[in-house]
Short mmCIF file of C-alpha atoms in Angstrom, two decimals:
data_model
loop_
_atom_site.label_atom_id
_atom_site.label_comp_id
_atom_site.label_asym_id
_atom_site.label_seq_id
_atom_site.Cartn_x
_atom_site.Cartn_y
_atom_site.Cartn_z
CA UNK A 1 107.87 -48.08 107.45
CA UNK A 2 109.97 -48.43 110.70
CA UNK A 3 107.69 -45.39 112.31
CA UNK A 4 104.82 -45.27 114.88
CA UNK A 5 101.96 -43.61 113.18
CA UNK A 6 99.33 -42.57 115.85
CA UNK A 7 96.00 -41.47 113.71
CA UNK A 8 95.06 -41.26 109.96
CA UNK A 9 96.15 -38.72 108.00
CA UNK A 10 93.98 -38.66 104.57
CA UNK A 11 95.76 -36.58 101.56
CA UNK A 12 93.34 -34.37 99.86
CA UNK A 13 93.52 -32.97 96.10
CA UNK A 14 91.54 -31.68 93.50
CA UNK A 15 90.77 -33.96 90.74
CA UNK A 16 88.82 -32.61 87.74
CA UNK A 17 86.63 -30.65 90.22
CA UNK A 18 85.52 -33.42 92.13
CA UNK A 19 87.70 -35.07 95.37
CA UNK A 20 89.95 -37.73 95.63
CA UNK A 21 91.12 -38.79 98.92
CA UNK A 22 93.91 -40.87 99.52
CA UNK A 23 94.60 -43.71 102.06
CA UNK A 24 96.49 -44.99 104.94
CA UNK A 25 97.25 -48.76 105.72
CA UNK A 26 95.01 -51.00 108.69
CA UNK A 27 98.09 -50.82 110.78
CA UNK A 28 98.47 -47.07 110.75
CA UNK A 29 94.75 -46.85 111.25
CA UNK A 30 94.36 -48.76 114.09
CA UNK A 31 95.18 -46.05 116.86
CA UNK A 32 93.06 -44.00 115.32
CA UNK A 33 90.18 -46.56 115.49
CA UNK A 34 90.76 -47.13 119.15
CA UNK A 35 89.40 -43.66 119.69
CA UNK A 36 86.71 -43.69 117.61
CA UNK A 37 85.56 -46.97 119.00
CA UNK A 38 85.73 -46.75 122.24
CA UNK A 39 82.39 -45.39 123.47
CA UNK A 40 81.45 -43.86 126.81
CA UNK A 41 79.64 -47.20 128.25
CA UNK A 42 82.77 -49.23 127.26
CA UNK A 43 85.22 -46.69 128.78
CA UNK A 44 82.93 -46.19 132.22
CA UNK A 45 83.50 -50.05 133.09
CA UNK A 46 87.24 -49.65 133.15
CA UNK A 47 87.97 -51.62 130.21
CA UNK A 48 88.61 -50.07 127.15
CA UNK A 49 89.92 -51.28 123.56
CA UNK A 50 93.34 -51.16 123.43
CA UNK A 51 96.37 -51.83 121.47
CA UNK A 52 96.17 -54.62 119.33
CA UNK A 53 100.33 -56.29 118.12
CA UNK A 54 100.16 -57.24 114.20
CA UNK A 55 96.75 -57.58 113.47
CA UNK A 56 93.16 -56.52 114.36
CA UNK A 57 92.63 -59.06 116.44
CA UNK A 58 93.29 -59.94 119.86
CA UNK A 59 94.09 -58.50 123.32
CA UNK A 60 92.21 -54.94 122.83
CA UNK A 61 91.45 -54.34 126.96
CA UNK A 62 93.55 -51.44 128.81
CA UNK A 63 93.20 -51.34 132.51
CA UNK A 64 92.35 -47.65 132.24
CA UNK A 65 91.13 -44.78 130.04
CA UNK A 66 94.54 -43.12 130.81
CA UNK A 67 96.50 -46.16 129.85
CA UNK A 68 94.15 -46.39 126.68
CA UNK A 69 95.57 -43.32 125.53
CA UNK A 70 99.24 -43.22 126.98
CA UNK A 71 100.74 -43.47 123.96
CA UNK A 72 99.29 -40.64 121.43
CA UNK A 73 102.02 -38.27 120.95
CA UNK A 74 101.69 -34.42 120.43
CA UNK A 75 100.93 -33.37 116.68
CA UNK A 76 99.08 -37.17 116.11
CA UNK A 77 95.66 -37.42 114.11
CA UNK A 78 92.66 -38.73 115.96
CA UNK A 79 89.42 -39.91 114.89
CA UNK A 80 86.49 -39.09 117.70
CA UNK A 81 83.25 -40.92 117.62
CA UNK A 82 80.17 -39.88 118.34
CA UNK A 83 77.23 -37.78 116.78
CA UNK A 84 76.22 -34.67 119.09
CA UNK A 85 76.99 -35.60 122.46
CA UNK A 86 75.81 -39.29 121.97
CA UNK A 87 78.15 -41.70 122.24
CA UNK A 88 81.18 -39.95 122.49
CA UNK A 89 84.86 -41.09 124.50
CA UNK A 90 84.08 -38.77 127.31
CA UNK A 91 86.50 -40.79 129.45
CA UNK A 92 89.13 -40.96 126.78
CA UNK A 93 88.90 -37.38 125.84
CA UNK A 94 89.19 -36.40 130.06
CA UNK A 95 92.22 -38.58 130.31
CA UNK A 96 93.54 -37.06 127.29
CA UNK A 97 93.03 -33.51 128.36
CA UNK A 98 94.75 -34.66 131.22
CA UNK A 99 98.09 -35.40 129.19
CA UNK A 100 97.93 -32.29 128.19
CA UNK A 101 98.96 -33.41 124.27
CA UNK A 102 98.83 -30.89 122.05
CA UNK A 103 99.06 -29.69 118.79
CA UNK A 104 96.06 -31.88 117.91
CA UNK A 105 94.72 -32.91 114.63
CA UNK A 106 90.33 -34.37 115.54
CA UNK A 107 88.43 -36.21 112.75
CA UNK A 108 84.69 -35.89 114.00
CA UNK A 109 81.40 -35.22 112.94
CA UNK A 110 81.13 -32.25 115.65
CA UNK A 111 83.01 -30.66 117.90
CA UNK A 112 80.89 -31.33 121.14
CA UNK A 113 79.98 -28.42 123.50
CA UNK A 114 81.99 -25.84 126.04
CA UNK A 115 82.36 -28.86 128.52
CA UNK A 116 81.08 -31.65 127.06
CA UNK A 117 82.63 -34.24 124.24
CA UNK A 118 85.52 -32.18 122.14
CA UNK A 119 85.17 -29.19 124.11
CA UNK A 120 87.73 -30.40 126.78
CA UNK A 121 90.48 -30.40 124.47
CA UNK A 122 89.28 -27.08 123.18
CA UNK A 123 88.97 -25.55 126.76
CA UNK A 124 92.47 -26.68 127.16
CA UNK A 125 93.82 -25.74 123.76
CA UNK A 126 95.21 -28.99 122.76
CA UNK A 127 93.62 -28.74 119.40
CA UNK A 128 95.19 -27.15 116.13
CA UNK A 129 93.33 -28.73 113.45
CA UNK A 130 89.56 -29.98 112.98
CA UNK A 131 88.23 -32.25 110.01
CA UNK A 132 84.28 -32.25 110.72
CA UNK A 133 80.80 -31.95 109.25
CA UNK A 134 79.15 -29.39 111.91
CA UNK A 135 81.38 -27.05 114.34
CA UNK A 136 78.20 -25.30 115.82
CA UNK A 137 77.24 -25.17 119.74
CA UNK A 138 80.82 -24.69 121.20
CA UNK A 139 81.33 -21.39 122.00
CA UNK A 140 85.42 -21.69 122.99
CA UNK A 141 85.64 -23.43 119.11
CA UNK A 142 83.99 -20.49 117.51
CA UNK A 143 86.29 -17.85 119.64
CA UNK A 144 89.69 -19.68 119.04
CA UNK A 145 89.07 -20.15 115.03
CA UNK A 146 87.78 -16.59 114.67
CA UNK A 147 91.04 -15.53 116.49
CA UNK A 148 93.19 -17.20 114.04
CA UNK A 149 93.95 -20.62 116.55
CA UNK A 150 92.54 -23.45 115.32
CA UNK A 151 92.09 -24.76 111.27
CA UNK A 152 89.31 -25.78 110.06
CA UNK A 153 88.42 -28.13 107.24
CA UNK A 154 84.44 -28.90 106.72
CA UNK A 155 83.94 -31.79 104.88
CA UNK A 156 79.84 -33.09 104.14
CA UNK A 157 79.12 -35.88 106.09
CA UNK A 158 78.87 -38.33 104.06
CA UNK A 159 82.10 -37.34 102.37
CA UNK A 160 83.68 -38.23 105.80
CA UNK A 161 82.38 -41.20 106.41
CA UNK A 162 83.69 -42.36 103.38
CA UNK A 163 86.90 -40.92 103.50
CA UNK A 164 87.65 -42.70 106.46
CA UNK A 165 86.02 -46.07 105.35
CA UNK A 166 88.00 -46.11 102.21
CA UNK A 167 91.29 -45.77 104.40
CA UNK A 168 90.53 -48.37 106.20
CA UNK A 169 89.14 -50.66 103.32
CA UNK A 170 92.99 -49.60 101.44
CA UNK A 171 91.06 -47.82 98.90
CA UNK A 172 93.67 -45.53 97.55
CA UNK A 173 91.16 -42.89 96.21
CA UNK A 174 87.19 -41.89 95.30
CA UNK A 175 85.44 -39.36 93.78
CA UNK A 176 82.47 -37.39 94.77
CA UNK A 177 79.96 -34.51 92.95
CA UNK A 178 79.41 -33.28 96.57
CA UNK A 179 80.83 -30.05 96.61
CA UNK A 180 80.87 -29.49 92.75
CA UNK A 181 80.35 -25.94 92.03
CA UNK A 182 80.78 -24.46 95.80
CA UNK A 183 83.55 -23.36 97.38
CA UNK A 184 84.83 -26.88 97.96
CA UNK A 185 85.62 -27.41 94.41
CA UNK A 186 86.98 -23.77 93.35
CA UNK A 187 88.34 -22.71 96.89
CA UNK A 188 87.74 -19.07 98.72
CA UNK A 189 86.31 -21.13 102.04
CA UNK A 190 88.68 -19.86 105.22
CA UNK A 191 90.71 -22.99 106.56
CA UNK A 192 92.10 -20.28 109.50
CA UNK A 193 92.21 -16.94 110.03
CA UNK A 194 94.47 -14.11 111.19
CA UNK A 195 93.74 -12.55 115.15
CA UNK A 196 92.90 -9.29 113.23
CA UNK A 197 89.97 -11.40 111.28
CA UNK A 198 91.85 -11.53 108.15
CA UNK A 199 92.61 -14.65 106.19
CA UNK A 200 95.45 -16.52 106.01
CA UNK A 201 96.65 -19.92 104.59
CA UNK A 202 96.40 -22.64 106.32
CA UNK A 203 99.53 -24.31 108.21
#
């Protein structure tokens, strides 16, 4: 209460081998949404959702990409749409690398290409966490989480797309099987390494 929260930021914990997830309020995931939302067709016509006072209703039109995304702060939590490179925020995500934000945690089913989709904030480094289902094709992703840059959590698809409907629904928690037995349930997977290629725990 009484704070700006820019992004969702889902708690994760073990329960009985399985997942529970926990939750954020509509307000605080909002400015998440507006990213997530805002696709490239919407964003190329110079009118893009925007910031909506109280409720989810209402004035949601920003004169500009850049003015869509003024306000996300350095160290927020954003959710990215798009699967591949369809439907993704390209303009949001250009006038984002142009802020030049950092320390950036991305919610996303991929993590786009070299220059296409996520791969701008890579190429810039403005990225220091990633919460996705697939991280292949993106070369400049691969380099800076082998080199100890960038953590990683992989999360099944599915699981994702729950996780973030149940925030937004104010379900406090849900359990999956997906996962059971792997690495997901008794840990050993590598959230980050070390430059030298060792492990290390995650920040």
């Amino acid at each position: 209460a009484g704070t700006t929260v820019v992004g969702v930021h889902l708690m994760r914990r073990g329960v009985r081998g399985r997942t529970a997830l926990g939750c954020v309020t509509r307000a605080q995931l909002w400015p998440a949404l507006r990213v997530l939302l805002c696709n490239k067709r919407a964003c190329s016509g110079g009118h893009v959702p925007g910031k909506v006072h109280g409720k989810l209703t209402g004035n949601k039109v920003f004169a500009s990409a850049a003015e869509a995304v003024s306000d996300i702060k350095a160290g927020s939590t954003l959710l990215v749409g798009g699967f591949g490179l369809s439907g993704v925020p390209e303009a949001l995500l250009r006038a984002l690398q142009a802020r030049g934000v950092g320390n950036l945690t991305v919610v996303s089913s991929n993590v786009g290409t070299k220059d296409r989709g996520l791969g701008l904030l890579f190429e810039s480094r403005q990225v220091s966490k990633v919460i996705g289902s697939y991280v292949g094709e993106n070369e400049t992703f691969e380099r800076q989480f082998l080199e100890g840059e960038i953590e990683v959590e992989l999360v099944p698809m599915g699981t994702l797309a729950e996780r973030m409907r149940a925030a937004g629904a104010g379900i406090p928690a849900f359990y999956t099987r997906t996962g059971s037995g792997t690495l997901v349930q008794h840990g050993g997977m590598p959230c980050r390494y070390a430059a030298d290629g060792s492990r290390r725990p995650p920040l």
